[in-house]
Amino acid sequence: MKSPRLTILNFHKTFPDNDTCLRFLLSARFPRPKCKTCGGTKFYKHPTRACFTCAKGCTHLWPKEGTIFGHSSTDLVKWFFAIFLMSQSRNGVAAKELERALGVTYKCAFRIGHQVRKLMKDNAFALFGEIEADETAVGGKRKGKRGRGAEGKTIVFGQLQRKGMMNAAIVENVKAATLIPHMQDNIAKGSKLMTDELKSYKKIARLLEMEHDTVVHGAKQYAKENGTHTNTIEGFWSQLKRSLDGTHHIISPKMLHAYVSEFQWRYNNRQSMTHLFELLLSRVSSRQGLGA
Ligand SMILES: [Zn+2]
């Protein structure tokens, strides 16, 4: 059965206030709460603090502790709403937008955005079959030639299995030696690699003994009749860049990796937006959310 579309209205019905969010967090983190002192299993919400107290009053359970909400004095329901908004957006949510939607300061909105982004990280996926690999330069216009890449550009390298998952990572340069570790760990033997004419890929394909075909972008060749092209991953790059320009405007190279993971995560979970919100909530109390 198709799950119902998540609307803002549904969200507010499910999570109307801080207590509901805290109870949700309690059951996610302590499915069978038990008092360490008396062994009791009955806990009551503390009237003023963000914790639950054993019926005999001996111990407290703090559901927020250790999570991305841990040291925040911002209402939990605002955090949940930020997670909802960020899970339902195709282009990401700017700090400015969060500031307005949550009614918090810009500084607070910025911090919340980055904390939620921490939940959007995946390990690299194993890829198999038709793989497009490509790299792109993001950002720039920094003065001088310091830092990595030409004129302050940051290089993002990606590998994408057609109709499957993709991995993206920030790399120092596009030398074969730099890219090989990303590819040999993630691309299964027997896959076919498709790239543009960059020499590194030829070298990598030879070293990893992979079937390899190229399109020569320099000669305005974008697709071959045999199906070789890199248009899928280039579509991902343009989506990423559009979102970075249109939503976030300025991104420091230091922060870029978080946005790249976010967009990789969006792409890899592109089938279900409803699922995304639940997935993020479940991660609050998983290893990722607890920073383990
Ligand atoms: Zn007790």
mmCIF file of C-alpha atoms and ligand atoms in Angstrom:
data_model
loop_
_atom_site.group_PDB
_atom_site.id
_atom_site.type_symbol
_atom_site.label_atom_id
_atom_site.label_comp_id
_atom_site.label_asym_id
_atom_site.label_seq_id
_atom_site.Cartn_x
_atom_site.Cartn_y
_atom_site.Cartn_z
ATOM 1 C CA MET A 1 0.000 0.000 0.000
ATOM 2 C CA LYS A 2 1.237 3.434 -0.864
ATOM 3 C CA SER A 3 1.874 5.475 2.241
ATOM 4 C CA PRO A 4 -0.037 8.741 2.472
ATOM 5 C CA ARG A 5 1.769 11.888 1.465
ATOM 6 C CA LEU A 6 3.302 13.742 4.338
ATOM 7 C CA THR A 7 1.923 17.216 4.573
ATOM 8 C CA ILE A 8 2.763 20.021 6.950
ATOM 9 C CA LEU A 9 -0.696 19.486 8.425
ATOM 10 C CA ASN A 10 0.033 15.797 9.078
ATOM 11 C CA PHE A 11 3.321 16.733 10.613
ATOM 12 C CA HIS A 12 1.731 19.155 13.089
ATOM 13 C CA LYS A 13 -0.949 16.588 13.932
ATOM 14 C CA THR A 14 1.635 13.927 14.682
ATOM 15 C CA PHE A 15 4.044 16.205 16.536
ATOM 16 C CA PRO A 16 1.968 19.015 18.040
ATOM 17 C CA ASP A 17 4.289 19.935 20.929
ATOM 18 C CA ASN A 18 7.579 19.356 22.727
ATOM 19 C CA ASP A 19 6.208 16.629 24.982
ATOM 20 C CA THR A 20 5.031 14.519 22.046
ATOM 21 C CA CYS A 21 8.453 14.828 20.428
ATOM 22 C CA LEU A 22 10.174 13.968 23.691
ATOM 23 C CA ARG A 23 7.965 10.892 24.143
ATOM 24 C CA PHE A 24 8.774 9.835 20.604
ATOM 25 C CA LEU A 25 12.459 10.190 21.396
ATOM 26 C CA LEU A 26 12.068 8.291 24.665
ATOM 27 C CA SER A 27 10.513 5.273 22.960
ATOM 28 C CA ALA A 28 13.135 5.375 20.197
ATOM 29 C CA ARG A 29 16.044 5.477 22.621
ATOM 30 C CA PHE A 30 14.649 3.504 25.567
ATOM 31 C CA PRO A 31 12.139 1.013 24.140
ATOM 32 C CA ARG A 32 11.912 -0.749 27.538
ATOM 33 C CA PRO A 33 12.838 1.854 30.134
ATOM 34 C CA LYS A 34 14.066 0.433 33.420
ATOM 35 C CA CYS A 35 15.231 2.234 36.536
ATOM 36 C CA LYS A 36 18.835 1.415 37.399
ATOM 37 C CA THR A 37 18.166 1.844 41.109
ATOM 38 C CA CYS A 38 14.821 0.193 41.887
ATOM 39 C CA GLY A 39 14.318 -1.795 38.673
ATOM 40 C CA GLY A 40 10.949 -0.133 38.131
ATOM 41 C CA THR A 41 9.638 0.238 34.615
ATOM 42 C CA LYS A 42 7.151 3.087 35.151
ATOM 43 C CA PHE A 43 8.406 6.526 34.207
ATOM 44 C CA TYR A 44 6.613 9.847 34.215
ATOM 45 C CA LYS A 45 7.362 13.022 32.344
ATOM 46 C CA HIS A 46 9.046 15.515 34.635
ATOM 47 C CA PRO A 47 6.739 18.555 34.948
ATOM 48 C CA THR A 48 9.347 21.101 33.895
ATOM 49 C CA ARG A 49 12.467 19.378 32.654
ATOM 50 C CA ALA A 50 13.107 17.432 29.427
ATOM 51 C CA CYS A 51 13.328 14.092 31.177
ATOM 52 C CA PHE A 52 11.302 11.193 32.514
ATOM 53 C CA THR A 53 11.434 10.200 36.163
ATOM 54 C CA CYS A 54 11.072 6.753 37.684
ATOM 55 C CA ALA A 55 7.760 6.362 39.553
ATOM 56 C CA LYS A 56 9.652 6.142 42.850
ATOM 57 C CA GLY A 57 11.648 9.209 41.984
ATOM 58 C CA CYS A 58 15.093 7.617 42.036
ATOM 59 C CA THR A 59 16.382 8.129 38.478
ATOM 60 C CA HIS A 60 15.822 10.192 35.363
ATOM 61 C CA LEU A 61 15.992 9.306 31.695
ATOM 62 C CA TRP A 62 17.131 12.086 29.358
ATOM 63 C CA PRO A 63 16.071 11.202 25.802
ATOM 64 C CA LYS A 64 17.830 14.214 24.235
ATOM 65 C CA GLU A 65 21.172 13.463 25.807
ATOM 66 C CA GLY A 66 23.842 12.509 23.284
ATOM 67 C CA THR A 67 21.661 13.291 20.267
ATOM 68 C CA ILE A 68 21.892 16.283 17.915
ATOM 69 C CA PHE A 69 19.345 17.980 20.228
ATOM 70 C CA GLY A 70 21.482 17.381 23.296
ATOM 71 C CA HIS A 71 22.823 20.804 24.143
ATOM 72 C CA SER A 72 20.105 22.822 22.460
ATOM 73 C CA SER A 73 17.637 25.025 24.265
ATOM 74 C CA THR A 74 15.556 25.321 21.081
ATOM 75 C CA ASP A 75 12.122 23.677 21.293
ATOM 76 C CA LEU A 76 12.269 20.031 20.286
ATOM 77 C CA VAL A 77 9.209 20.478 18.097
ATOM 78 C CA LYS A 78 11.160 23.071 16.081
ATOM 79 C CA TRP A 79 13.968 20.593 15.570
ATOM 80 C CA PHE A 80 11.487 17.974 14.397
ATOM 81 C CA PHE A 81 9.934 20.503 12.032
ATOM 82 C CA ALA A 82 13.380 21.329 10.620
ATOM 83 C CA ILE A 83 13.973 17.610 10.015
ATOM 84 C CA PHE A 84 10.587 17.413 8.321
ATOM 85 C CA LEU A 85 11.277 20.414 6.060
ATOM 86 C CA MET A 86 14.734 19.205 5.116
ATOM 87 C CA SER A 87 13.499 15.704 4.363
ATOM 88 C CA GLN A 88 10.729 16.918 2.071
ATOM 89 C CA SER A 89 12.750 19.375 0.011
ATOM 90 C CA ARG A 90 14.344 18.521 -3.323
ATOM 91 C CA ASN A 91 16.849 21.348 -3.276
ATOM 92 C CA GLY A 92 17.738 21.579 0.368
ATOM 93 C CA VAL A 93 16.623 24.217 2.828
ATOM 94 C CA ALA A 94 18.616 27.404 3.351
ATOM 95 C CA ALA A 95 19.362 28.647 6.859
ATOM 96 C CA LYS A 96 17.395 31.779 5.995
ATOM 97 C CA GLU A 97 14.325 29.648 5.236
ATOM 98 C CA LEU A 98 14.695 27.711 8.484
ATOM 99 C CA GLU A 99 15.035 30.983 10.360
ATOM 100 C CA ARG A 100 11.636 32.089 9.037
ATOM 101 C CA ALA A 101 9.867 28.734 9.326
ATOM 102 C CA LEU A 102 11.022 28.020 12.880
ATOM 103 C CA GLY A 103 11.058 31.548 14.235
ATOM 104 C CA VAL A 104 14.615 31.264 15.529
ATOM 105 C CA THR A 105 17.708 33.406 14.973
ATOM 106 C CA TYR A 106 19.788 32.939 11.839
ATOM 107 C CA LYS A 107 22.667 31.566 13.889
ATOM 108 C CA CYS A 108 20.404 28.990 15.479
ATOM 109 C CA ALA A 109 18.840 28.060 12.112
ATOM 110 C CA PHE A 110 22.280 27.622 10.589
ATOM 111 C CA ARG A 111 23.324 25.316 13.400
ATOM 112 C CA ILE A 112 20.137 23.257 13.209
ATOM 113 C CA GLY A 113 20.584 22.842 9.440
ATOM 114 C CA HIS A 114 24.077 21.486 9.913
ATOM 115 C CA GLN A 115 23.108 19.167 12.731
ATOM 116 C CA VAL A 116 20.281 17.686 10.650
ATOM 117 C CA ARG A 117 22.665 17.333 7.716
ATOM 118 C CA LYS A 118 24.762 15.044 9.930
ATOM 119 C CA LEU A 119 21.902 12.542 9.749
ATOM 120 C CA MET A 120 22.062 12.563 5.967
ATOM 121 C CA LYS A 121 25.358 10.741 5.650
ATOM 122 C CA ASP A 122 25.704 7.331 4.113
ATOM 123 C CA ASN A 123 28.700 5.119 3.747
ATOM 124 C CA ALA A 124 29.823 4.540 0.179
ATOM 125 C CA PHE A 125 27.659 2.052 -1.684
ATOM 126 C CA ALA A 126 28.946 -0.905 -3.651
ATOM 127 C CA LEU A 127 28.201 -0.298 -7.320
ATOM 128 C CA PHE A 128 27.838 -2.823 -10.102
ATOM 129 C CA GLY A 129 27.002 -2.810 -13.789
ATOM 130 C CA GLU A 130 26.987 0.326 -15.910
ATOM 131 C CA ILE A 131 28.923 2.928 -13.941
ATOM 132 C CA GLU A 132 29.309 6.559 -14.896
ATOM 133 C CA ALA A 133 32.220 8.342 -13.254
ATOM 134 C CA ASP A 134 32.910 12.037 -13.510
ATOM 135 C CA GLU A 135 34.225 14.987 -11.572
ATOM 136 C CA THR A 136 33.184 18.584 -11.292
ATOM 137 C CA ALA A 137 34.561 21.811 -9.818
ATOM 138 C CA VAL A 138 32.362 23.647 -7.345
ATOM 139 C CA GLY A 139 32.601 27.142 -5.915
ATOM 140 C CA GLY A 140 35.530 29.405 -6.439
ATOM 141 C CA LYS A 141 36.070 33.088 -6.999
ATOM 142 C CA ARG A 142 38.379 33.131 -4.032
ATOM 143 C CA LYS A 143 41.272 35.535 -4.323
ATOM 144 C CA GLY A 144 44.732 34.127 -5.013
ATOM 145 C CA LYS A 145 45.733 30.600 -5.803
ATOM 146 C CA ARG A 146 45.820 29.143 -2.354
ATOM 147 C CA GLY A 147 43.810 26.157 -1.339
ATOM 148 C CA ARG A 148 42.891 23.219 -3.462
ATOM 149 C CA GLY A 149 41.939 23.244 -7.070
ATOM 150 C CA ALA A 150 42.123 26.030 -9.575
ATOM 151 C CA GLU A 151 41.160 29.438 -8.216
ATOM 152 C CA GLY A 152 39.689 28.087 -5.038
ATOM 153 C CA LYS A 153 37.453 25.556 -6.748
ATOM 154 C CA THR A 154 36.732 22.376 -4.888
ATOM 155 C CA ILE A 155 36.654 19.138 -6.850
ATOM 156 C CA VAL A 156 33.848 16.686 -6.297
ATOM 157 C CA PHE A 157 34.221 13.194 -7.704
ATOM 158 C CA GLY A 158 31.246 10.943 -8.314
ATOM 159 C CA GLN A 159 30.448 7.404 -9.395
ATOM 160 C CA LEU A 160 26.943 6.441 -10.284
ATOM 161 C CA GLN A 161 25.378 3.126 -11.117
ATOM 162 C CA ARG A 162 22.658 3.638 -13.694
ATOM 163 C CA LYS A 163 19.236 3.060 -12.127
ATOM 164 C CA GLY A 164 21.076 2.507 -8.841
ATOM 165 C CA MET A 165 23.011 4.275 -6.143
ATOM 166 C CA MET A 166 25.751 6.853 -6.372
ATOM 167 C CA ASN A 167 28.755 7.910 -4.313
ATOM 168 C CA ALA A 168 30.201 11.397 -4.230
ATOM 169 C CA ALA A 169 33.324 12.612 -2.462
ATOM 170 C CA ILE A 170 35.514 15.673 -2.307
ATOM 171 C CA VAL A 171 38.955 14.965 -3.728
ATOM 172 C CA GLU A 172 42.246 16.849 -3.756
ATOM 173 C CA ASN A 173 42.792 16.461 -7.490
ATOM 174 C CA VAL A 174 41.840 14.246 -10.416
ATOM 175 C CA LYS A 175 45.039 12.224 -10.633
ATOM 176 C CA ALA A 176 44.531 8.496 -11.101
ATOM 177 C CA ALA A 177 46.296 7.796 -7.800
ATOM 178 C CA THR A 178 43.806 10.025 -5.974
ATOM 179 C CA LEU A 179 40.690 8.568 -7.586
ATOM 180 C CA ILE A 180 41.672 4.882 -7.521
ATOM 181 C CA PRO A 181 41.016 4.283 -3.797
ATOM 182 C CA HIS A 182 37.467 5.586 -4.258
ATOM 183 C CA MET A 183 36.849 3.293 -7.189
ATOM 184 C CA GLN A 184 38.566 0.065 -6.270
ATOM 185 C CA ASP A 185 36.699 -0.130 -2.983
ATOM 186 C CA ASN A 186 33.308 0.641 -4.427
ATOM 187 C CA ILE A 187 32.997 -0.734 -7.939
ATOM 188 C CA ALA A 188 32.491 -4.452 -8.329
ATOM 189 C CA LYS A 189 34.535 -6.480 -10.796
ATOM 190 C CA GLY A 190 32.845 -6.999 -14.135
ATOM 191 C CA SER A 191 31.359 -3.509 -14.203
ATOM 192 C CA LYS A 192 31.592 -1.276 -17.246
ATOM 193 C CA LEU A 193 33.033 2.169 -16.650
ATOM 194 C CA MET A 194 31.877 5.154 -18.707
ATOM 195 C CA THR A 195 33.671 8.467 -18.492
ATOM 196 C CA ASP A 196 34.776 11.423 -20.523
ATOM 197 C CA GLU A 197 38.228 11.619 -22.056
ATOM 198 C CA LEU A 198 40.159 12.571 -18.882
ATOM 199 C CA LYS A 199 43.363 10.513 -18.981
ATOM 200 C CA SER A 200 43.119 9.380 -15.359
ATOM 201 C CA TYR A 201 40.094 7.214 -16.117
ATOM 202 C CA LYS A 202 41.899 5.328 -18.860
ATOM 203 C CA LYS A 203 44.711 4.600 -16.471
ATOM 204 C CA ILE A 204 42.347 3.575 -13.676
ATOM 205 C CA ALA A 205 40.353 1.248 -15.931
ATOM 206 C CA ARG A 206 43.581 -0.428 -17.025
ATOM 207 C CA LEU A 207 44.845 -0.824 -13.452
ATOM 208 C CA LEU A 208 41.534 -2.119 -12.142
ATOM 209 C CA GLU A 209 40.993 -4.260 -15.243
ATOM 210 C CA MET A 210 37.641 -2.746 -15.968
ATOM 211 C CA GLU A 211 35.833 -2.502 -19.267
ATOM 212 C CA HIS A 212 35.914 1.186 -20.194
ATOM 213 C CA ASP A 213 34.355 3.408 -22.825
ATOM 214 C CA THR A 214 34.551 7.178 -23.209
ATOM 215 C CA VAL A 215 32.663 10.046 -24.733
ATOM 216 C CA VAL A 216 34.878 12.834 -26.032
ATOM 217 C CA HIS A 217 33.349 15.989 -24.638
ATOM 218 C CA GLY A 218 36.153 18.034 -26.198
ATOM 219 C CA ALA A 219 34.798 16.974 -29.583
ATOM 220 C CA LYS A 220 31.198 17.703 -28.514
ATOM 221 C CA GLN A 221 30.382 14.017 -28.275
ATOM 222 C CA TYR A 222 27.844 13.458 -25.482
ATOM 223 C CA ALA A 223 26.423 10.024 -26.164
ATOM 224 C CA LYS A 224 27.416 7.053 -28.255
ATOM 225 C CA GLU A 225 25.045 4.698 -30.015
ATOM 226 C CA ASN A 226 26.205 1.842 -27.809
ATOM 227 C CA GLY A 227 24.786 3.662 -24.767
ATOM 228 C CA THR A 228 28.006 5.162 -23.490
ATOM 229 C CA HIS A 229 27.459 8.552 -21.910
ATOM 230 C CA THR A 230 27.885 10.355 -18.591
ATOM 231 C CA ASN A 231 24.630 12.287 -18.754
ATOM 232 C CA THR A 232 23.160 10.779 -15.582
ATOM 233 C CA ILE A 233 25.973 11.904 -13.332
ATOM 234 C CA GLU A 234 26.110 15.250 -15.082
ATOM 235 C CA GLY A 235 22.432 15.638 -14.275
ATOM 236 C CA PHE A 236 23.354 15.073 -10.650
ATOM 237 C CA TRP A 237 26.072 17.738 -10.846
ATOM 238 C CA SER A 238 23.696 20.307 -12.310
ATOM 239 C CA GLN A 239 21.094 19.545 -9.647
ATOM 240 C CA LEU A 240 23.777 19.936 -6.974
ATOM 241 C CA LYS A 241 25.055 23.214 -8.408
ATOM 242 C CA ARG A 242 21.590 24.625 -8.976
ATOM 243 C CA SER A 243 20.732 23.908 -5.380
ATOM 244 C CA LEU A 244 23.975 25.317 -4.054
ATOM 245 C CA ASP A 245 23.533 28.519 -6.063
ATOM 246 C CA GLY A 246 19.786 28.861 -5.713
ATOM 247 C CA THR A 247 19.267 27.746 -2.134
ATOM 248 C CA HIS A 248 22.427 28.270 -0.195
ATOM 249 C CA HIS A 249 24.174 30.972 -2.275
ATOM 250 C CA ILE A 250 27.563 30.879 -0.600
ATOM 251 C CA ILE A 251 29.157 27.740 0.677
ATOM 252 C CA SER A 252 32.626 27.589 2.107
ATOM 253 C CA PRO A 253 34.829 24.762 0.795
ATOM 254 C CA LYS A 254 35.046 23.555 4.393
ATOM 255 C CA MET A 255 31.270 23.078 4.547
ATOM 256 C CA LEU A 256 30.886 21.708 1.044
ATOM 257 C CA HIS A 257 31.352 18.069 2.016
ATOM 258 C CA ALA A 258 28.225 18.234 4.193
ATOM 259 C CA TYR A 259 26.139 19.499 1.277
ATOM 260 C CA VAL A 260 27.622 16.930 -1.087
ATOM 261 C CA SER A 261 26.653 14.138 1.352
ATOM 262 C CA GLU A 262 23.202 15.662 1.653
ATOM 263 C CA PHE A 263 22.657 15.573 -2.093
ATOM 264 C CA GLN A 264 24.128 12.127 -2.439
ATOM 265 C CA TRP A 265 21.704 11.025 0.267
ATOM 266 C CA ARG A 266 18.762 12.699 -1.510
ATOM 267 C CA TYR A 267 19.695 11.014 -4.774
ATOM 268 C CA ASN A 268 20.108 7.593 -3.205
ATOM 269 C CA ASN A 269 16.778 7.906 -1.429
ATOM 270 C CA ARG A 270 14.956 9.497 -4.346
ATOM 271 C CA GLN A 271 12.154 6.908 -4.417
ATOM 272 C CA SER A 272 10.296 7.996 -1.300
ATOM 273 C CA MET A 273 9.964 11.391 0.330
ATOM 274 C CA THR A 274 7.684 10.089 3.093
ATOM 275 C CA HIS A 275 10.208 7.463 3.977
ATOM 276 C CA LEU A 276 12.921 10.137 4.200
ATOM 277 C CA PHE A 277 11.404 11.844 7.211
ATOM 278 C CA GLU A 278 11.032 8.557 9.079
ATOM 279 C CA LEU A 279 14.529 7.580 8.071
ATOM 280 C CA LEU A 280 15.989 10.802 9.480
ATOM 281 C CA LEU A 281 14.016 10.476 12.703
ATOM 282 C CA SER A 282 15.205 6.924 13.158
ATOM 283 C CA ARG A 283 18.773 8.108 12.686
ATOM 284 C CA VAL A 284 18.524 10.556 15.558
ATOM 285 C CA SER A 285 18.845 7.612 17.915
ATOM 286 C CA SER A 286 21.107 5.485 15.726
ATOM 287 C CA ARG A 287 24.889 5.455 15.620
ATOM 288 C CA GLN A 288 24.934 8.306 13.117
ATOM 289 C CA GLY A 289 22.752 10.582 15.200
ATOM 290 C CA LEU A 290 24.591 9.804 18.381
ATOM 291 C CA GLY A 291 27.879 10.600 16.707
ATOM 292 C CA ALA A 292 29.281 7.118 17.306
HETATM 293 ZN ZN ZN B 1 13.491 3.846 40.512
#
